[in-house]
Short mmCIF file of C-alpha atoms in Angstrom, two decimals:
data_model
loop_
_atom_site.label_atom_id
_atom_site.label_comp_id
_atom_site.label_asym_id
_atom_site.label_seq_id
_atom_site.Cartn_x
_atom_site.Cartn_y
_atom_site.Cartn_z
CA MET A 4 148.27 40.69 67.60
CA THR A 5 147.54 42.23 71.02
CA ILE A 6 147.92 45.95 71.69
CA GLN A 7 150.95 45.18 73.89
CA GLU A 8 152.54 43.27 70.98
CA GLN A 9 151.80 46.11 68.54
CA ILE A 10 153.36 48.60 70.97
CA GLN A 11 156.46 46.43 71.42
CA ASP A 12 156.81 45.92 67.65
CA TYR A 13 156.55 49.68 67.10
CA ILE A 14 159.16 50.47 69.77
CA ASN A 15 161.45 47.70 68.46
CA SER A 16 161.18 49.05 64.90
CA GLN A 17 162.91 52.32 65.88
CA PRO A 18 166.65 53.04 65.51
CA GLU A 19 168.57 51.92 68.62
CA THR A 20 168.89 55.24 70.49
CA LYS A 21 165.26 56.20 69.88
CA ARG A 22 164.15 52.63 70.67
CA ASN A 23 165.95 52.69 74.05
CA ASP A 24 164.47 56.11 74.92
CA MET A 25 160.96 55.05 73.88
CA GLN A 26 161.21 51.82 75.89
CA GLU A 27 162.33 53.79 78.95
CA LEU A 28 159.50 56.30 78.50
CA HIS A 29 156.99 53.47 78.02
CA ASN A 30 158.15 51.92 81.30
CA ILE A 31 158.01 55.31 83.10
CA ILE A 32 154.47 56.01 81.88
CA LEU A 33 153.33 52.53 82.95
CA ILE A 34 154.75 53.21 86.43
CA LEU A 35 152.91 56.56 86.55
CA MET A 36 149.70 54.98 85.17
CA PRO A 37 149.79 51.32 86.23
CA GLU A 38 146.13 50.52 85.52
CA CYS A 39 145.78 52.55 82.33
CA GLN A 40 144.10 51.47 79.13
CA LEU A 41 146.68 51.02 76.36
CA TRP A 42 146.11 52.16 72.79
CA PHE A 43 148.02 51.66 69.57
CA LEU A 44 147.11 53.83 66.59
CA ASP A 45 148.90 52.83 63.40
CA GLY A 46 148.50 56.28 61.82
CA LYS A 47 146.15 55.09 59.06
CA ASN A 48 142.65 56.37 58.35
CA SER A 49 139.57 54.35 57.31
CA GLU A 50 140.88 54.21 53.71
CA ASN A 51 144.18 52.74 55.01
CA LYS A 52 146.08 55.93 54.08
CA THR A 53 148.83 57.09 56.43
CA VAL A 54 147.67 60.35 58.04
CA SER A 55 149.98 60.51 61.07
CA ASN A 56 152.89 58.82 62.77
CA PRO A 57 151.89 55.67 64.64
CA ASN A 58 151.38 56.40 68.34
CA ILE A 59 151.02 54.67 71.65
CA GLY A 60 148.30 55.89 73.98
CA TYR A 61 147.84 55.58 77.72
CA GLY A 62 144.67 56.13 79.74
CA SER A 63 141.29 57.24 78.49
CA TYR A 64 139.10 60.34 78.55
CA THR A 65 136.14 61.67 76.60
CA ILE A 66 136.77 64.38 74.01
CA GLN A 67 133.81 66.73 73.60
CA TYR A 68 133.60 68.26 70.12
CA ALA A 69 131.99 71.63 69.37
CA GLY A 70 129.06 69.98 67.59
CA GLY A 71 128.25 67.92 70.70
CA LYS A 72 129.78 64.64 69.52
CA THR A 73 132.02 62.79 71.96
CA ARG A 74 134.81 60.27 71.47
CA GLU A 75 137.03 58.23 73.76
CA PHE A 76 140.73 58.96 73.33
CA TYR A 77 143.98 58.50 75.20
CA GLN A 78 145.18 60.97 77.87
CA ILE A 79 148.91 60.58 77.19
CA GLY A 80 150.47 59.62 73.87
CA MET A 81 153.95 58.82 72.60
CA SER A 82 155.17 58.81 69.03
CA ALA A 83 158.45 58.67 67.15
CA ASN A 84 158.91 61.60 64.77
CA THR A 85 161.57 62.38 62.17
CA THR A 86 163.91 64.07 64.66
CA GLY A 87 163.06 62.38 67.95
CA ILE A 88 160.08 61.66 70.18
CA SER A 89 156.79 63.42 70.86
CA ILE A 90 154.81 63.09 74.08
CA TYR A 91 151.18 64.20 73.86
CA VAL A 92 149.33 65.43 76.94
CA MET A 93 145.79 65.47 75.59
CA ASN A 94 143.58 66.09 78.59
CA ILE A 95 144.47 69.72 79.39
CA SER A 96 141.86 72.22 78.22
CA ASP A 97 144.08 75.34 78.53
CA LYS A 98 146.30 75.10 75.45
CA THR A 99 148.87 77.56 76.90
CA TYR A 100 149.27 75.68 80.21
CA LEU A 101 151.93 73.12 79.19
CA SER A 102 154.28 75.63 77.59
CA LYS A 103 153.81 78.23 80.36
CA THR A 104 154.22 75.71 83.17
CA TYR A 105 156.90 73.40 81.80
CA GLY A 106 158.42 74.97 78.67
CA GLU A 107 161.47 76.64 80.21
CA LYS A 108 162.11 73.85 82.74
CA MET A 109 161.87 70.94 80.27
CA GLY A 110 165.32 71.32 78.71
CA LYS A 111 165.94 71.03 74.98
CA ALA A 112 162.33 70.50 73.96
CA SER A 113 159.59 72.21 72.02
CA VAL A 114 156.49 72.50 74.23
CA THR A 115 153.20 73.46 72.56
CA GLY A 116 149.53 73.24 73.52
CA TYR A 117 149.54 69.48 73.96
CA CYS A 118 152.89 68.24 72.59
CA ILE A 119 156.36 67.95 74.11
CA LYS A 120 158.84 67.21 71.32
CA PHE A 121 162.52 66.42 71.92
CA LYS A 122 165.40 64.68 70.21
CA ALA A 123 166.50 62.36 73.05
CA LEU A 124 165.72 61.69 76.71
CA LYS A 125 169.17 62.95 77.70
CA ASP A 126 168.17 66.42 76.40
CA ILE A 127 165.27 66.92 78.81
CA ASN A 128 164.54 66.94 82.52
CA ILE A 129 162.72 63.63 83.04
CA GLU A 130 161.23 64.74 86.38
CA ILE A 131 159.64 67.75 84.67
CA LEU A 132 158.28 65.46 81.94
CA LYS A 133 156.79 63.17 84.61
CA ALA A 134 155.13 66.20 86.26
CA ALA A 135 153.63 67.27 82.91
CA ILE A 136 152.30 63.73 82.31
CA LEU A 137 150.76 63.60 85.78
CA ASP A 138 149.15 67.00 85.13
CA GLY A 139 147.47 65.50 82.10
CA LEU A 140 145.80 62.89 84.30
CA LYS A 141 144.14 65.42 86.62
CA GLU A 142 141.49 67.08 84.45
#
């Protein structure tokens, strides 16, 4: 199965409202990042144990770990969670930037160091979300 097929299966597996919001977000991110590398992480570790929600990734950057190791990872991620949807903006080194810059303007969302969590697209300002995503592509 291709990554695109895995992504579509994951989106299609969600309840209708969440599925429609995730499909719309997927389309928006692809418009913002038309040439991006796509990722699909099923949430399982090397022992096939579930360690996180499955997530869709967009773009690519190199994570530098404290010990000097590096790893390629996505810049922007999207995942369904128990109450709604999480958008991950991974490529911002200042972990207070997202919440300080976008927190109050986002609408009904929780904005942390790299995660914007909300129940439904109708609850947030989509233009502010787009700006936060584009910020994550700059560094």
